[in-house]
PDB file of C-alpha atoms and ligand atoms in Angstrom:
ATOM      1  CA  MET L  24      27.533  22.430  31.131  1.00  0.00           C
ATOM      2  CA  ASP L  25      27.566  25.504  28.921  1.00  0.00           C
ATOM      3  CA  ILE L  26      24.652  24.760  26.615  1.00  0.00           C
ATOM      4  CA  ARG L  27      25.848  27.289  24.029  1.00  0.00           C
ATOM      5  CA  ASP L  28      28.673  24.885  23.262  1.00  0.00           C
ATOM      6  CA  GLY L  29      26.560  22.197  21.613  1.00  0.00           C
ATOM      7  CA  VAL L  30      23.384  21.073  19.949  1.00  0.00           C
ATOM      8  CA  ALA L  31      20.259  20.099  21.852  1.00  0.00           C
ATOM      9  CA  LEU L  32      17.848  17.659  20.239  1.00  0.00           C
ATOM     10  CA  VAL L  33      14.283  17.676  21.557  1.00  0.00           C
ATOM     11  CA  THR L  34      11.920  14.886  20.515  1.00  0.00           C
ATOM     12  CA  GLY L  35       8.280  15.887  20.344  1.00  0.00           C
ATOM     13  CA  GLY L  36       9.646  19.420  20.087  1.00  0.00           C
ATOM     14  CA  ALA L  37       6.729  20.706  18.021  1.00  0.00           C
ATOM     15  CA  SER L  38       4.209  20.712  20.855  1.00  0.00           C
ATOM     16  CA  GLY L  39       3.611  20.777  24.588  1.00  0.00           C
ATOM     17  CA  LEU L  40       6.488  19.847  26.887  1.00  0.00           C
ATOM     18  CA  GLY L  41       8.893  19.462  23.964  1.00  0.00           C
ATOM     19  CA  LEU L  42       8.099  22.847  22.457  1.00  0.00           C
ATOM     20  CA  ALA L  43       8.475  24.583  25.827  1.00  0.00           C
ATOM     21  CA  THR L  44      11.834  22.822  26.256  1.00  0.00           C
ATOM     22  CA  ALA L  45      12.991  23.750  22.737  1.00  0.00           C
ATOM     23  CA  ARG L  46      12.069  27.406  23.324  1.00  0.00           C
ATOM     24  CA  GLU L  47      13.881  27.499  26.663  1.00  0.00           C
ATOM     25  CA  LEU L  48      17.047  25.891  25.275  1.00  0.00           C
ATOM     26  CA  HIS L  49      16.962  28.303  22.331  1.00  0.00           C
ATOM     27  CA  ASP L  50      16.521  31.287  24.658  1.00  0.00           C
ATOM     28  CA  GLN L  51      19.506  30.068  26.684  1.00  0.00           C
ATOM     29  CA  GLY L  52      21.691  30.060  23.549  1.00  0.00           C
ATOM     30  CA  ALA L  53      21.712  26.436  22.388  1.00  0.00           C
ATOM     31  CA  LYS L  54      21.319  25.303  18.800  1.00  0.00           C
ATOM     32  CA  VAL L  55      18.159  23.224  18.834  1.00  0.00           C
ATOM     33  CA  ILE L  56      16.939  20.382  16.663  1.00  0.00           C
ATOM     34  CA  ILE L  57      13.200  19.821  16.888  1.00  0.00           C
ATOM     35  CA  LEU L  58      12.617  16.154  16.112  1.00  0.00           C
ATOM     36  CA  ASP L  59       8.957  15.467  15.443  1.00  0.00           C
ATOM     37  CA  LEU L  60       6.632  13.775  12.986  1.00  0.00           C
ATOM     38  CA  PRO L  61       6.458  15.142   9.409  1.00  0.00           C
ATOM     39  CA  SER L  62       2.778  15.920  10.059  1.00  0.00           C
ATOM     40  CA  SER L  63       3.653  18.174  13.009  1.00  0.00           C
ATOM     41  CA  THR L  64       4.100  21.949  12.921  1.00  0.00           C
ATOM     42  CA  GLY L  65       7.851  21.556  13.559  1.00  0.00           C
ATOM     43  CA  GLN L  66       8.919  23.136  10.267  1.00  0.00           C
ATOM     44  CA  VAL L  67       6.838  26.271  10.823  1.00  0.00           C
ATOM     45  CA  LEU L  68       7.951  26.573  14.448  1.00  0.00           C
ATOM     46  CA  ALA L  69      11.618  26.200  13.553  1.00  0.00           C
ATOM     47  CA  LYS L  70      11.314  29.060  11.048  1.00  0.00           C
ATOM     48  CA  GLU L  71       9.474  31.146  13.630  1.00  0.00           C
ATOM     49  CA  LEU L  72      12.144  30.565  16.297  1.00  0.00           C
ATOM     50  CA  GLY L  73      15.003  31.546  14.000  1.00  0.00           C
ATOM     51  CA  GLU L  74      18.215  30.290  12.462  1.00  0.00           C
ATOM     52  CA  ASN L  75      19.356  28.462  15.586  1.00  0.00           C
ATOM     53  CA  VAL L  76      16.460  26.027  15.370  1.00  0.00           C
ATOM     54  CA  VAL L  77      16.244  23.240  12.803  1.00  0.00           C
ATOM     55  CA  PHE L  78      13.383  20.838  12.202  1.00  0.00           C
ATOM     56  CA  ALA L  79      14.144  17.160  11.634  1.00  0.00           C
ATOM     57  CA  ALA L  80      11.104  15.185  10.523  1.00  0.00           C
ATOM     58  CA  ALA L  81      11.348  11.765  12.112  1.00  0.00           C
ATOM     59  CA  ASP L  82       9.386   9.119  13.917  1.00  0.00           C
ATOM     60  CA  VAL L  83      11.115   8.081  17.151  1.00  0.00           C
ATOM     61  CA  ARG L  84      10.330   4.446  16.295  1.00  0.00           C
ATOM     62  CA  SER L  85      12.455   4.568  13.144  1.00  0.00           C
ATOM     63  CA  GLU L  86      16.137   3.727  13.417  1.00  0.00           C
ATOM     64  CA  SER L  87      17.021   5.339  10.083  1.00  0.00           C
ATOM     65  CA  GLU L  88      14.986   8.535  10.638  1.00  0.00           C
ATOM     66  CA  VAL L  89      16.395   9.119  14.134  1.00  0.00           C
ATOM     67  CA  ALA L  90      19.925   8.401  12.870  1.00  0.00           C
ATOM     68  CA  ALA L  91      19.424  10.978  10.084  1.00  0.00           C
ATOM     69  CA  ALA L  92      18.241  13.594  12.613  1.00  0.00           C
ATOM     70  CA  LEU L  93      21.291  12.918  14.784  1.00  0.00           C
ATOM     71  CA  SER L  94      23.565  13.285  11.757  1.00  0.00           C
ATOM     72  CA  GLU L  95      21.929  16.641  11.006  1.00  0.00           C
ATOM     73  CA  ALA L  96      22.693  17.714  14.574  1.00  0.00           C
ATOM     74  CA  ALA L  97      26.307  16.611  14.263  1.00  0.00           C
ATOM     75  CA  HIS L  98      26.774  18.896  11.222  1.00  0.00           C
ATOM     76  CA  LEU L  99      25.994  21.934  13.376  1.00  0.00           C
ATOM     77  CA  ARG L 100      27.899  21.368  16.624  1.00  0.00           C
ATOM     78  CA  PRO L 101      28.555  18.348  18.870  1.00  0.00           C
ATOM     79  CA  LEU L 102      25.335  16.816  20.149  1.00  0.00           C
ATOM     80  CA  ARG L 103      25.406  17.372  23.918  1.00  0.00           C
ATOM     81  CA  ILE L 104      21.779  17.477  25.013  1.00  0.00           C
ATOM     82  CA  VAL L 105      18.852  15.185  24.214  1.00  0.00           C
ATOM     83  CA  VAL L 106      15.431  15.706  25.779  1.00  0.00           C
ATOM     84  CA  ASN L 107      12.844  13.014  25.088  1.00  0.00           C
ATOM     85  CA  CYS L 108       9.323  14.450  25.078  1.00  0.00           C
ATOM     86  CA  ALA L 109       7.763  12.660  22.079  1.00  0.00           C
ATOM     87  CA  GLY L 110       4.853  10.599  23.232  1.00  0.00           C
ATOM     88  CA  ILE L 111       1.175   9.941  23.120  1.00  0.00           C
ATOM     89  CA  GLY L 112      -1.406   9.459  25.831  1.00  0.00           C
ATOM     90  CA  ASN L 113      -4.230   7.005  25.951  1.00  0.00           C
ATOM     91  CA  GLY L 114      -7.184   7.475  28.253  1.00  0.00           C
ATOM     92  CA  ILE L 115      -8.734   4.070  27.634  1.00  0.00           C
ATOM     93  CA  LYS L 116      -9.837   1.989  30.615  1.00  0.00           C
ATOM     94  CA  THR L 117      -8.596  -1.589  31.058  1.00  0.00           C
ATOM     95  CA  VAL L 118     -12.245  -2.616  30.795  1.00  0.00           C
ATOM     96  CA  GLY L 119     -14.827  -0.072  29.692  1.00  0.00           C
ATOM     97  CA  LYS L 120     -18.360   0.135  28.300  1.00  0.00           C
ATOM     98  CA  HIS L 121     -17.095  -1.052  24.913  1.00  0.00           C
ATOM     99  CA  GLY L 122     -15.044  -3.976  26.208  1.00  0.00           C
ATOM    100  CA  PRO L 123     -11.373  -4.475  27.064  1.00  0.00           C
ATOM    101  CA  PHE L 124      -8.608  -2.017  26.138  1.00  0.00           C
ATOM    102  CA  PRO L 125      -7.822  -2.757  22.459  1.00  0.00           C
ATOM    103  CA  LEU L 126      -4.419  -4.379  22.369  1.00  0.00           C
ATOM    104  CA  VAL L 127      -3.466  -2.474  19.212  1.00  0.00           C
ATOM    105  CA  ASP L 128      -3.850   0.856  21.082  1.00  0.00           C
ATOM    106  CA  PHE L 129      -1.791  -0.385  24.030  1.00  0.00           C
ATOM    107  CA  ALA L 130       0.934  -1.622  21.667  1.00  0.00           C
ATOM    108  CA  LYS L 131       1.023   1.795  19.946  1.00  0.00           C
ATOM    109  CA  VAL L 132       1.681   3.605  23.235  1.00  0.00           C
ATOM    110  CA  VAL L 133       4.404   1.129  24.187  1.00  0.00           C
ATOM    111  CA  ASN L 134       5.996   1.404  20.743  1.00  0.00           C
ATOM    112  CA  ILE L 135       6.186   5.193  20.799  1.00  0.00           C
ATOM    113  CA  ASN L 136       6.617   6.061  24.481  1.00  0.00           C
ATOM    114  CA  LEU L 137       8.874   3.169  25.484  1.00  0.00           C
ATOM    115  CA  ILE L 138      10.561   1.635  22.451  1.00  0.00           C
ATOM    116  CA  GLY L 139      10.737   4.922  20.520  1.00  0.00           C
ATOM    117  CA  THR L 140      12.255   6.717  23.497  1.00  0.00           C
ATOM    118  CA  PHE L 141      14.813   3.955  23.963  1.00  0.00           C
ATOM    119  CA  ASN L 142      15.623   4.050  20.244  1.00  0.00           C
ATOM    120  CA  VAL L 143      16.547   7.729  20.594  1.00  0.00           C
ATOM    121  CA  ILE L 144      18.463   7.121  23.837  1.00  0.00           C
ATOM    122  CA  ARG L 145      20.637   4.370  22.396  1.00  0.00           C
ATOM    123  CA  LEU L 146      21.466   6.139  19.113  1.00  0.00           C
ATOM    124  CA  ALA L 147      22.112   9.472  20.849  1.00  0.00           C
ATOM    125  CA  ALA L 148      24.226   7.859  23.581  1.00  0.00           C
ATOM    126  CA  GLU L 149      26.462   6.328  20.926  1.00  0.00           C
ATOM    127  CA  ARG L 150      27.131   9.784  19.463  1.00  0.00           C
ATOM    128  CA  ILE L 151      27.472  11.568  22.802  1.00  0.00           C
ATOM    129  CA  SER L 152      29.946   8.966  24.064  1.00  0.00           C
ATOM    130  CA  SER L 153      32.380   9.968  21.305  1.00  0.00           C
ATOM    131  CA  ASN L 154      32.306  13.695  22.277  1.00  0.00           C
ATOM    132  CA  GLN L 155      35.311  15.338  23.869  1.00  0.00           C
ATOM    133  CA  PRO L 156      34.430  15.792  27.548  1.00  0.00           C
ATOM    134  CA  VAL L 157      33.778  19.311  28.800  1.00  0.00           C
ATOM    135  CA  GLY L 158      34.951  19.081  32.394  1.00  0.00           C
ATOM    136  CA  GLU L 159      33.650  15.650  33.362  1.00  0.00           C
ATOM    137  CA  GLU L 160      30.699  15.646  30.980  1.00  0.00           C
ATOM    138  CA  ARG L 161      30.233  14.493  27.406  1.00  0.00           C
ATOM    139  CA  GLY L 162      26.524  15.274  27.347  1.00  0.00           C
ATOM    140  CA  VAL L 163      23.186  14.597  28.942  1.00  0.00           C
ATOM    141  CA  ILE L 164      19.992  12.710  28.050  1.00  0.00           C
ATOM    142  CA  ILE L 165      16.802  13.705  29.836  1.00  0.00           C
ATOM    143  CA  ASN L 166      13.636  11.598  29.655  1.00  0.00           C
ATOM    144  CA  THR L 167      10.167  12.701  30.634  1.00  0.00           C
ATOM    145  CA  ALA L 168       7.583  10.393  32.136  1.00  0.00           C
ATOM    146  CA  SER L 169       4.144  10.701  33.650  1.00  0.00           C
ATOM    147  CA  VAL L 170       2.733  10.671  37.137  1.00  0.00           C
ATOM    148  CA  ALA L 171       0.150   8.348  35.552  1.00  0.00           C
ATOM    149  CA  ALA L 172       2.807   5.657  36.022  1.00  0.00           C
ATOM    150  CA  PHE L 173       1.802   5.601  39.692  1.00  0.00           C
ATOM    151  CA  ASP L 174      -1.951   5.409  39.032  1.00  0.00           C
ATOM    152  CA  GLY L 175      -2.077   2.135  37.135  1.00  0.00           C
TER     153      GLY L 175
HETATM  154  N1  LIG J 202       1.654  17.659  29.329  1.00  0.00           N
HETATM  155  C1  LIG J 202       1.677  17.049  30.506  1.00  0.00           C
HETATM  156  O1  LIG J 202       1.358  17.634  31.550  1.00  0.00           O
HETATM  157  C2  LIG J 202       2.137  15.620  30.613  1.00  0.00           C
HETATM  158  C3  LIG J 202       2.258  15.065  31.869  1.00  0.00           C
HETATM  159  C4  LIG J 202       2.726  13.761  31.991  1.00  0.00           C
HETATM  160  C5  LIG J 202       3.034  13.035  30.856  1.00  0.00           C
HETATM  161  N2  LIG J 202       2.867  13.580  29.644  1.00  0.00           N
HETATM  162  C6  LIG J 202       3.242  12.752  28.487  1.00  0.00           C
HETATM  163  O2  LIG J 202       4.391  13.346  27.901  1.00  0.00           O
HETATM  164  C7  LIG J 202       4.317  13.219  26.477  1.00  0.00           C
HETATM  165  C8  LIG J 202       4.316  14.605  25.844  1.00  0.00           C
HETATM  166  O3  LIG J 202       3.233  15.350  26.363  1.00  0.00           O
HETATM  167  P1  LIG J 202       2.766  16.714  25.706  1.00  0.00           P
HETATM  168  O4  LIG J 202       1.715  17.270  26.584  1.00  0.00           O
HETATM  169  O5  LIG J 202       3.965  17.538  25.387  1.00  0.00           O
HETATM  170  O6  LIG J 202       2.077  16.136  24.372  1.00  0.00           O
HETATM  171  P2  LIG J 202       1.862  16.850  22.963  1.00  0.00           P
HETATM  172  O7  LIG J 202       0.870  15.997  22.247  1.00  0.00           O
HETATM  173  O8  LIG J 202       1.600  18.297  23.123  1.00  0.00           O
HETATM  174  O9  LIG J 202       3.309  16.702  22.249  1.00  0.00           O
HETATM  175  C9  LIG J 202       3.813  15.446  21.882  1.00  0.00           C
HETATM  176  C10 LIG J 202       4.638  15.624  20.623  1.00  0.00           C
HETATM  177  O10 LIG J 202       5.206  14.338  20.328  1.00  0.00           O
HETATM  178  C11 LIG J 202       5.105  14.148  18.927  1.00  0.00           C
HETATM  179  N3  LIG J 202       5.095  12.713  18.617  1.00  0.00           N
HETATM  180  C12 LIG J 202       4.112  11.814  18.859  1.00  0.00           C
HETATM  181  N4  LIG J 202       4.454  10.613  18.391  1.00  0.00           N
HETATM  182  C13 LIG J 202       5.694  10.754  17.837  1.00  0.00           C
HETATM  183  C14 LIG J 202       6.579   9.863  17.192  1.00  0.00           C
HETATM  184  N5  LIG J 202       6.250   8.576  16.981  1.00  0.00           N
HETATM  185  N6  LIG J 202       7.764  10.331  16.755  1.00  0.00           N
HETATM  186  C15 LIG J 202       8.100  11.639  16.933  1.00  0.00           C
HETATM  187  N7  LIG J 202       7.313  12.537  17.551  1.00  0.00           N
HETATM  188  C16 LIG J 202       6.111  12.090  17.989  1.00  0.00           C
HETATM  189  C17 LIG J 202       3.776  14.807  18.534  1.00  0.00           C
HETATM  190  O11 LIG J 202       3.740  15.089  17.137  1.00  0.00           O
HETATM  191  C18 LIG J 202       3.793  16.045  19.410  1.00  0.00           C
HETATM  192  O12 LIG J 202       4.399  17.143  18.768  1.00  0.00           O
HETATM  193  C19 LIG J 202       3.031  12.415  26.189  1.00  0.00           C
HETATM  194  O13 LIG J 202       3.362  11.052  26.103  1.00  0.00           O
HETATM  195  C20 LIG J 202       2.181  12.701  27.400  1.00  0.00           C
HETATM  196  O14 LIG J 202       1.245  11.649  27.621  1.00  0.00           O
HETATM  197  C21 LIG J 202       2.445  14.864  29.499  1.00  0.00           C
END
């Protein structure tokens, strides 16, 4: 796929894996949407990276906010690339000195890392599926995970 042909949306694009991905896609010639929380540094970074990078403030758990970010992408060029990097970690033990893992913290990780990621996947896939194919491809969705999955 020629990535200069479309828009790439990177969730969690204001930091860490997402920021590195956004920079790389930008350097390779893609238009990039950094989707991240309003409290993130996404707006500043987008300005710093230049006119081919746009910040969309959104929480991956929100249907309406993710849909708005995808609409913003569609105004620029067809959405062809989505990279899911938004996520949080949680170093709490199942049972520690202060008792069992608080369920509210576990639910937060599941809501952002699992349900939020799937929210982006499903809404982006709907848009990508209506793209004209380039060769045999309409687009690509890439999800990141953790080696910690194998530790539990
Ligand atoms: N960095 C690593 O080596 C590594 C390795 C394995 C897994 N992970 C996991 O990958 C994910 C990203 O890691 P990172 O190091 O880039 O973290 P990071 O904290 O540097 O970046 C995560 C980004 O996601 C954003 N974010 C968090 N919740 C969000 C939400 N609800 N909606 C939208 N954006 C949200 C944050 O604002 C932040 O900009 C985390 O879940 C982390 O646990 C990281």
